[in-house]
């Protein structure tokens, strides 16, 4: 719950800007049947920058394509892992989603290439499956109940709240994620 409380404190300071950012990101991914989810690392970068500057995210940051290859590899790898997990085990996505939860966050830092981002997330996620799953479920359930209770109007806040809440969770876990990467000797991008 602390991640959502933090998210609300951040989002309410620049509510309109966050709503516009969430709407544009949501519309872009929805209108392309999820294809533009490869922009998730950009959305996270914009979120991180906005939090640091106590401002709303800049829409221009969403469409920066400097690292699109590594971002696409990380996001497609995460998607494939979730699909394969779901197909092979029927409930496999419940396992693969928490394992690869931080793939876009790691990719957003540009420290690892696309495959390296997946490896880093895997190394951390396999040892933190329950904790990641609990946070995913908690944030997801609370946001869905919020959307339901507000008769769908809360949907305009769901994307920004989710972005900030998961970024807050990532920053909390970041030292452990980097330690797992170092222990597994995953090379940093040069």
XYZ file of N, CA and C in Angstrom:
570
model
N 0.816 -1.192 0.000
C 0.000 0.000 0.000
C 0.860 1.257 0.000
N 2.070 1.150 0.583
C 2.929 2.334 0.657
C 3.298 2.856 -0.728
N 3.421 1.958 -1.702
C 3.777 2.391 -3.056
C 2.638 3.192 -3.690
N 1.420 2.772 -3.441
C 0.272 3.517 -3.972
C 0.073 4.842 -3.238
N 0.331 4.859 -1.950
C 0.235 6.124 -1.212
C 1.262 7.122 -1.736
N 2.461 6.636 -1.977
C 3.498 7.488 -2.550
C 3.077 7.968 -3.940
N 2.541 7.050 -4.747
C 2.111 7.399 -6.103
C 1.049 8.492 -6.071
N 0.090 8.367 -5.172
C -0.963 9.382 -5.090
C -0.374 10.736 -4.683
N 0.560 10.731 -3.742
C 1.184 11.983 -3.311
C 1.913 12.662 -4.473
N 2.561 11.883 -5.322
C 3.285 12.437 -6.473
C 2.317 12.918 -7.544
N 1.357 12.073 -7.907
C 0.451 12.376 -9.018
C -0.447 13.573 -8.708
N -0.941 13.673 -7.481
C -1.882 14.755 -7.163
C -1.234 16.132 -7.233
N 0.100 16.197 -7.129
C 0.798 17.482 -7.209
C 0.715 18.094 -8.609
N 0.664 17.264 -9.638
C 0.596 17.715 -11.031
C -0.439 16.871 -11.762
N -1.631 16.835 -11.216
C -2.680 15.913 -11.650
C -2.965 15.969 -13.148
N -3.203 17.121 -13.689
C -3.570 17.229 -15.100
C -2.456 16.713 -16.013
N -1.229 17.080 -15.722
C -0.102 16.612 -16.531
C 0.046 15.104 -16.511
N -0.135 14.504 -15.331
C -0.045 13.052 -15.211
C -1.195 12.376 -15.956
N -2.393 12.936 -15.859
C -3.550 12.360 -16.552
C -3.341 12.413 -18.059
N -2.865 13.534 -18.567
C -2.607 13.658 -20.009
C -1.541 12.653 -20.440
N -0.462 12.555 -19.674
C 0.601 11.600 -19.993
C 0.060 10.171 -20.000
N -0.685 9.809 -18.971
C -1.268 8.466 -18.894
C -2.226 8.195 -20.032
N -3.018 9.196 -20.396
C -3.970 9.036 -21.496
C -3.242 8.827 -22.820
N -2.225 9.620 -23.094
C -1.472 9.484 -24.351
C -0.775 8.130 -24.408
N -0.127 7.730 -23.319
C 0.554 6.434 -23.297
C -0.455 5.299 -23.442
N -1.555 5.379 -22.710
C -2.594 4.351 -22.802
C -3.211 4.280 -24.180
N -3.492 5.432 -24.777
C -4.076 5.457 -26.119
C -3.100 4.901 -27.148
N -1.833 5.271 -27.028
C -0.834 4.789 -27.988
C -0.720 3.269 -27.950
N -0.705 2.697 -26.761
C -0.595 1.241 -26.671
C -1.896 0.552 -27.048
N -3.017 1.127 -26.697
C -4.313 0.517 -27.031
C -4.585 0.545 -28.526
N -4.302 1.664 -29.158
C -4.585 1.803 -30.584
C -3.675 0.951 -31.458
N -2.573 0.490 -30.902
C -1.656 -0.367 -31.662
C -1.684 -1.800 -31.139
N -2.735 -2.161 -30.460
C -2.895 -3.507 -29.886
C -1.698 -3.908 -29.030
N -1.170 -2.971 -28.303
C -0.070 -3.261 -27.392
C 1.307 -3.173 -28.011
N 1.387 -2.974 -29.331
C 2.688 -2.921 -29.992
C 3.579 -1.831 -29.402
N 2.990 -0.705 -29.068
C 3.787 0.391 -28.525
C 4.109 0.219 -27.044
N 3.863 -0.976 -26.498
C 4.348 -1.246 -25.144
C 5.869 -1.230 -25.111
N 6.493 -1.281 -26.300
C 7.948 -1.143 -26.326
C 8.364 0.246 -25.834
N 7.396 1.147 -25.713
C 7.673 2.477 -25.158
C 7.642 2.496 -23.627
N 7.355 1.357 -23.007
C 7.283 1.308 -21.545
C 8.570 1.812 -20.881
N 9.765 1.410 -21.340
C 10.960 1.988 -20.716
C 11.011 3.515 -20.842
N 10.527 4.058 -21.960
C 10.470 5.518 -22.100
C 9.493 6.120 -21.096
N 8.355 5.468 -20.909
C 7.376 5.951 -19.929
C 7.983 5.938 -18.527
N 8.786 4.925 -18.246
C 9.435 4.833 -16.935
C 10.499 5.916 -16.794
N 11.273 6.145 -17.861
C 12.265 7.229 -17.823
C 11.579 8.573 -17.559
N 10.470 8.810 -18.264
C 9.727 10.064 -18.090
C 9.171 10.170 -16.671
N 8.691 9.052 -16.138
C 8.173 9.017 -14.767
C 9.281 9.338 -13.774
N 10.422 8.699 -13.956
C 11.562 8.911 -13.058
C 12.010 10.380 -13.084
N 12.084 10.932 -14.286
C 12.490 12.338 -14.449
C 11.461 13.277 -13.803
N 10.180 12.974 -13.983
C 9.124 13.814 -13.407
C 9.153 13.766 -11.883
N 9.361 12.580 -11.327
C 9.433 12.450 -9.867
C 10.612 13.263 -9.336
N 11.761 13.143 -9.996
C 12.959 13.865 -9.548
C 12.771 15.378 -9.631
N 12.018 15.837 -10.635
C 11.814 17.269 -10.810
C 10.540 17.797 -10.200
N 9.805 16.940 -9.504
C 8.517 17.305 -8.910
C 7.623 18.009 -9.935
N 7.479 17.359 -11.087
C 6.693 17.928 -12.189
C 5.917 16.812 -12.873
N 5.092 17.200 -13.807
C 4.397 16.209 -14.631
C 5.380 15.689 -15.676
N 5.195 14.464 -16.148
C 6.097 13.943 -17.173
C 5.929 14.696 -18.490
N 7.010 14.771 -19.233
C 7.017 15.444 -20.528
C 6.631 14.439 -21.610
N 5.620 14.757 -22.396
C 5.173 13.852 -23.462
C 6.283 13.556 -24.460
N 7.162 14.513 -24.692
C 8.269 14.300 -25.623
C 9.187 13.176 -25.186
N 9.320 12.987 -23.873
C 10.171 11.911 -23.359
C 9.623 10.530 -23.709
N 8.338 10.451 -23.938
C 7.719 9.172 -24.284
C 8.153 8.700 -25.671
N 8.499 9.640 -26.525
C 8.815 9.305 -27.912
C 10.282 9.550 -28.252
N 11.172 9.226 -27.330
C 12.612 9.247 -27.571
C 13.022 7.853 -28.020
N 13.714 7.770 -29.143
C 14.018 6.458 -29.707
C 15.510 6.146 -29.718
N 16.285 6.772 -28.848
C 17.730 6.557 -28.803
C 18.094 5.116 -28.450
N 17.319 4.492 -27.593
C 17.633 3.137 -27.120
C 16.522 2.156 -27.484
N 15.844 2.420 -28.581
C 14.657 1.629 -28.928
C 14.981 0.149 -29.138
N 16.157 -0.172 -29.682
C 16.488 -1.583 -29.937
C 16.552 -2.371 -28.628
N 17.308 -1.873 -27.663
C 17.406 -2.571 -26.374
C 16.073 -2.574 -25.637
N 15.343 -1.465 -25.722
C 14.021 -1.392 -25.089
C 13.077 -2.425 -25.693
N 13.086 -2.525 -27.022
C 12.200 -3.470 -27.711
C 12.554 -4.905 -27.355
N 13.841 -5.217 -27.308
C 14.265 -6.580 -26.958
C 13.799 -6.926 -25.548
N 13.994 -6.012 -24.607
C 13.579 -6.269 -23.222
C 12.072 -6.453 -23.119
N 11.308 -5.585 -23.779
C 9.847 -5.666 -23.682
C 9.297 -6.884 -24.419
N 9.833 -7.169 -25.601
C 9.367 -8.349 -26.338
C 9.754 -9.625 -25.600
N 10.954 -9.640 -25.018
C 11.372 -10.808 -24.230
C 10.469 -11.034 -23.032
N 10.101 -9.960 -22.365
C 9.178 -10.061 -21.234
C 7.825 -10.587 -21.709
N 7.335 -10.069 -22.811
C 6.047 -10.518 -23.351
C 6.072 -11.975 -23.761
N 7.142 -12.385 -24.439
C 7.268 -13.782 -24.869
C 7.334 -14.702 -23.654
N 8.098 -14.316 -22.637
C 8.187 -15.140 -21.421
C 6.815 -15.315 -20.788
N 6.031 -14.253 -20.731
C 4.694 -14.345 -20.135
C 3.764 -15.198 -20.989
N 3.844 -15.072 -22.304
C 2.996 -15.879 -23.191
C 3.380 -17.347 -23.108
N 4.669 -17.631 -23.198
C 5.128 -19.024 -23.126
C 4.775 -19.621 -21.768
N 4.985 -18.864 -20.706
C 4.614 -19.345 -19.373
C 3.138 -19.647 -19.273
N 2.319 -18.800 -19.862
C 0.871 -19.012 -19.842
C 0.444 -20.209 -20.657
N 1.065 -20.404 -21.812
C 0.693 -21.509 -22.697
C 1.173 -22.846 -22.139
N 2.393 -22.891 -21.651
C 2.957 -24.154 -21.187
C 2.379 -24.627 -19.862
N 2.082 -23.710 -18.985
C 1.672 -24.099 -17.639
C 0.266 -23.665 -17.269
N -0.405 -22.999 -18.137
C -1.737 -22.443 -17.898
C -1.722 -21.328 -16.859
N -0.981 -21.489 -15.815
C -0.863 -20.432 -14.816
C 0.558 -19.879 -14.796
N 1.321 -20.188 -15.817
C 2.731 -19.797 -15.856
C 2.967 -18.312 -15.814
N 2.049 -17.532 -16.370
C 2.219 -16.079 -16.354
C 2.197 -15.541 -14.926
N 1.549 -16.259 -14.016
C 1.557 -15.859 -12.609
C 2.976 -15.985 -12.054
N 3.764 -16.860 -12.665
C 5.156 -17.022 -12.261
C 6.069 -16.105 -13.072
N 5.878 -16.075 -14.399
C 6.799 -15.298 -15.233
C 6.615 -13.790 -15.077
N 5.404 -13.320 -14.870
C 5.186 -11.872 -14.732
C 5.966 -11.292 -13.544
N 5.917 -11.907 -12.356
C 6.714 -11.356 -11.253
C 8.222 -11.532 -11.451
N 8.619 -12.598 -12.147
C 10.047 -12.805 -12.381
C 10.606 -11.701 -13.272
N 9.873 -11.346 -14.308
C 10.345 -10.340 -15.261
C 9.708 -8.967 -15.028
N 9.169 -8.746 -13.848
C 8.467 -7.502 -13.523
C 9.299 -6.259 -13.814
N 10.567 -6.289 -13.482
C 11.388 -5.088 -13.581
C 12.168 -4.978 -14.888
N 11.870 -5.802 -15.878
C 12.590 -5.724 -17.159
C 12.535 -4.326 -17.773
N 11.362 -3.688 -17.856
C 11.369 -2.337 -18.440
C 12.088 -1.310 -17.564
N 12.077 -1.503 -16.264
C 12.771 -0.575 -15.363
C 14.284 -0.694 -15.537
N 14.769 -1.938 -15.608
C 16.201 -2.147 -15.814
C 16.599 -1.619 -17.192
N 15.782 -1.902 -18.213
C 16.072 -1.399 -19.563
C 16.099 0.122 -19.585
N 15.252 0.747 -18.789
C 15.165 2.213 -18.794
C 16.432 2.880 -18.272
N 17.263 2.144 -17.571
C 18.501 2.716 -17.035
C 19.648 2.676 -18.037
N 19.494 1.944 -19.125
C 20.503 1.843 -20.189
C 21.836 1.268 -19.716
N 21.850 0.549 -18.622
C 23.088 -0.034 -18.122
C 23.372 -1.392 -18.768
N 22.322 -2.063 -19.229
C 22.451 -3.383 -19.837
C 21.779 -3.351 -21.201
N 22.210 -4.263 -22.082
C 21.498 -4.370 -23.354
C 20.161 -5.060 -23.097
N 19.359 -5.256 -24.145
C 18.023 -5.819 -23.973
C 18.024 -7.183 -23.309
N 18.890 -8.072 -23.784
C 18.968 -9.416 -23.203
C 19.524 -9.337 -21.783
N 20.491 -8.473 -21.572
C 21.048 -8.288 -20.231
C 19.997 -7.818 -19.239
N 19.107 -6.944 -19.694
C 18.017 -6.473 -18.826
C 17.132 -7.632 -18.400
N 16.863 -8.535 -19.341
C 16.049 -9.715 -19.015
C 16.784 -10.628 -18.036
N 18.079 -10.824 -18.255
C 18.868 -11.675 -17.356
C 18.906 -11.093 -15.942
N 19.126 -9.785 -15.861
C 19.172 -9.122 -14.552
C 17.850 -9.311 -13.821
N 16.757 -9.089 -14.534
C 15.436 -9.210 -13.909
C 15.161 -10.644 -13.499
N 15.577 -11.577 -14.331
C 15.381 -12.990 -14.012
C 16.145 -13.349 -12.738
N 17.398 -12.918 -12.653
C 18.215 -13.241 -11.477
C 17.578 -12.711 -10.195
N 17.047 -11.517 -10.254
C 16.393 -10.957 -9.069
C 15.025 -11.598 -8.844
N 14.250 -11.727 -9.918
C 12.870 -12.190 -9.812
C 12.715 -13.609 -9.306
N 13.638 -14.497 -9.699
C 13.491 -15.895 -9.270
C 13.638 -16.043 -7.762
N 14.358 -15.142 -7.132
C 14.508 -15.192 -5.680
C 13.493 -14.339 -4.930
N 12.731 -13.553 -5.663
C 11.763 -12.644 -5.042
C 10.381 -12.805 -5.645
N 10.082 -14.011 -6.071
C 8.823 -14.301 -6.757
C 7.614 -13.901 -5.915
N 7.579 -14.333 -4.670
C 6.413 -14.061 -3.818
C 6.255 -12.567 -3.546
N 7.336 -11.886 -3.202
C 7.256 -10.457 -2.914
C 6.812 -9.647 -4.117
N 7.367 -9.974 -5.291
C 6.968 -9.270 -6.514
C 5.506 -9.546 -6.845
N 5.094 -10.806 -6.705
C 3.711 -11.173 -7.004
C 2.740 -10.455 -6.063
N 3.073 -10.410 -4.791
C 2.198 -9.741 -3.819
C 2.047 -8.264 -4.169
N 3.149 -7.599 -4.495
C 3.061 -6.175 -4.852
C 2.281 -5.965 -6.142
N 2.503 -6.834 -7.139
C 1.747 -6.737 -8.394
C 0.257 -6.876 -8.134
N -0.104 -7.888 -7.362
C -1.516 -8.126 -7.063
C -2.109 -6.989 -6.239
N -1.387 -6.537 -5.243
C -1.885 -5.460 -4.385
C -2.138 -4.189 -5.198
N -1.161 -3.777 -5.974
C -1.324 -2.565 -6.785
C -2.432 -2.759 -7.811
N -2.435 -3.909 -8.477
C -3.454 -4.182 -9.494
C -4.862 -4.241 -8.935
N -5.037 -4.928 -7.823
C -6.372 -5.059 -7.228
C -6.874 -3.710 -6.729
N -6.023 -2.970 -6.032
C -6.456 -1.666 -5.514
C -6.846 -0.737 -6.662
N -6.050 -0.694 -7.723
C -6.386 0.177 -8.854
C -7.668 -0.276 -9.548
N -7.867 -1.580 -9.680
C -9.098 -2.066 -10.311
C -10.326 -1.793 -9.454
N -10.205 -1.938 -8.151
C -11.320 -1.597 -7.263
C -11.607 -0.100 -7.357
N -10.561 0.704 -7.401
C -10.723 2.153 -7.553
C -11.463 2.485 -8.850
N -11.096 1.833 -9.930
C -11.776 2.055 -11.217
C -13.239 1.644 -11.112
N -13.497 0.499 -10.490
C -14.868 0.002 -10.342
C -15.717 0.946 -9.493
N -15.178 1.357 -8.355
C -15.920 2.210 -7.422
C -16.232 3.574 -8.039
N -15.367 4.047 -8.912
C -15.584 5.358 -9.544
C -16.294 5.218 -10.892
N -16.883 4.053 -11.139
C -17.630 3.794 -12.374
C -16.788 4.056 -13.620
N -15.527 3.692 -13.554
C -14.635 3.805 -14.697
C -13.881 5.114 -14.789
N -14.323 6.120 -14.074
C -13.661 7.424 -14.147
C -12.229 7.346 -13.605
N -12.011 6.486 -12.639
C -10.679 6.320 -12.058
C -9.652 5.788 -13.030
N -10.117 5.320 -14.189
C -9.200 4.789 -15.184
C -8.191 5.849 -15.643
N -8.597 7.113 -15.649
C -7.681 8.169 -16.094
C -6.501 8.337 -15.135
N -6.651 7.872 -13.908
C -5.560 7.945 -12.937
C -4.795 6.635 -12.803
N -5.349 5.550 -13.316
C -4.746 4.237 -13.106
C -3.350 4.131 -13.712
N -3.178 4.606 -14.940
C -1.864 4.493 -15.579
C -0.806 5.308 -14.842
N -1.055 6.597 -14.571
C -0.020 7.336 -13.839
C 0.259 6.763 -12.446
N -0.784 6.346 -11.746
C -0.571 5.768 -10.418
C 0.238 4.480 -10.500
N -0.063 3.649 -11.489
C 0.684 2.402 -11.656
C 2.144 2.689 -12.009
N 2.379 3.624 -12.921
C 3.758 3.965 -13.296
C 4.564 4.425 -12.082
N 3.998 5.316 -11.294
C 4.721 5.846 -10.130
C 4.864 4.776 -9.046
N 3.819 4.001 -8.801
C 3.880 2.968 -7.757
C 4.930 1.909 -8.085
N 4.949 1.441 -9.336
C 5.941 0.421 -9.702
C 7.351 1.008 -9.758
N 7.489 2.278 -10.130
C 8.808 2.924 -10.085
C 9.292 3.023 -8.638
N 8.393 3.340 -7.726
C 8.749 3.415 -6.302
C 9.169 2.035 -5.794
N 8.433 1.013 -6.176
C 8.778 -0.360 -5.791
C 10.133 -0.742 -6.386
N 10.365 -0.373 -7.647
C 11.648 -0.674 -8.292
C 12.798 0.000 -7.546
N 12.643 1.268 -7.214
C 13.719 1.979 -6.517
C 14.008 1.344 -5.159
N 12.980 0.822 -4.524
C 13.156 0.117 -3.250
C 13.965 -1.171 -3.448
N 13.706 -1.861 -4.557
C 14.361 -3.135 -4.840
C 15.681 -2.991 -5.605
N 15.953 -1.815 -6.137
C 17.096 -1.600 -7.024
C 18.428 -2.107 -6.459
N 18.785 -1.833 -5.203
C 20.059 -2.361 -4.693
C 20.125 -3.889 -4.755
N 19.016 -4.551 -4.502
C 18.976 -6.014 -4.545
C 19.061 -6.511 -5.988
N 18.434 -5.780 -6.902
C 18.468 -6.142 -8.317
C 19.894 -6.033 -8.841
N 20.566 -4.939 -8.521
C 21.942 -4.749 -8.980
C 22.888 -5.753 -8.326
N 22.633 -6.100 -7.069
C 23.451 -7.111 -6.394
C 23.273 -8.472 -7.057
N 22.042 -8.805 -7.441
C 21.790 -10.073 -8.136
C 22.494 -10.091 -9.485
N 22.498 -8.963 -10.177
C 23.177 -8.872 -11.474
C 24.678 -9.047 -11.306
N 25.220 -8.427 -10.280
C 26.653 -8.537 -10.034
C 27.024 -9.960 -9.629
N 26.206 -10.585 -8.794
C 26.472 -11.960 -8.372
C 26.424 -12.923 -9.552
N 25.552 -12.653 -10.515
C 25.435 -13.508 -11.707
C 26.431 -13.102 -12.786
N 27.223 -12.073 -12.532
C 28.243 -11.567 -13.450
C 27.670 -11.204 -14.818
N 26.554 -10.515 -14.800
C 25.936 -10.053 -16.042
C 26.668 -8.782 -16.463
N 27.235 -8.786 -17.672
C 28.054 -7.638 -18.083
C 27.235 -6.370 -18.301
N 27.819 -5.260 -17.876
C 27.223 -3.945 -18.069
C 27.530 -3.495 -19.491
N 26.593 -2.785 -20.097
C 26.766 -2.275 -21.456
C 27.880 -1.234 -21.460
N 28.696 -1.276 -22.449
C 29.819 -0.321 -22.562
C 29.395 0.912 -23.290
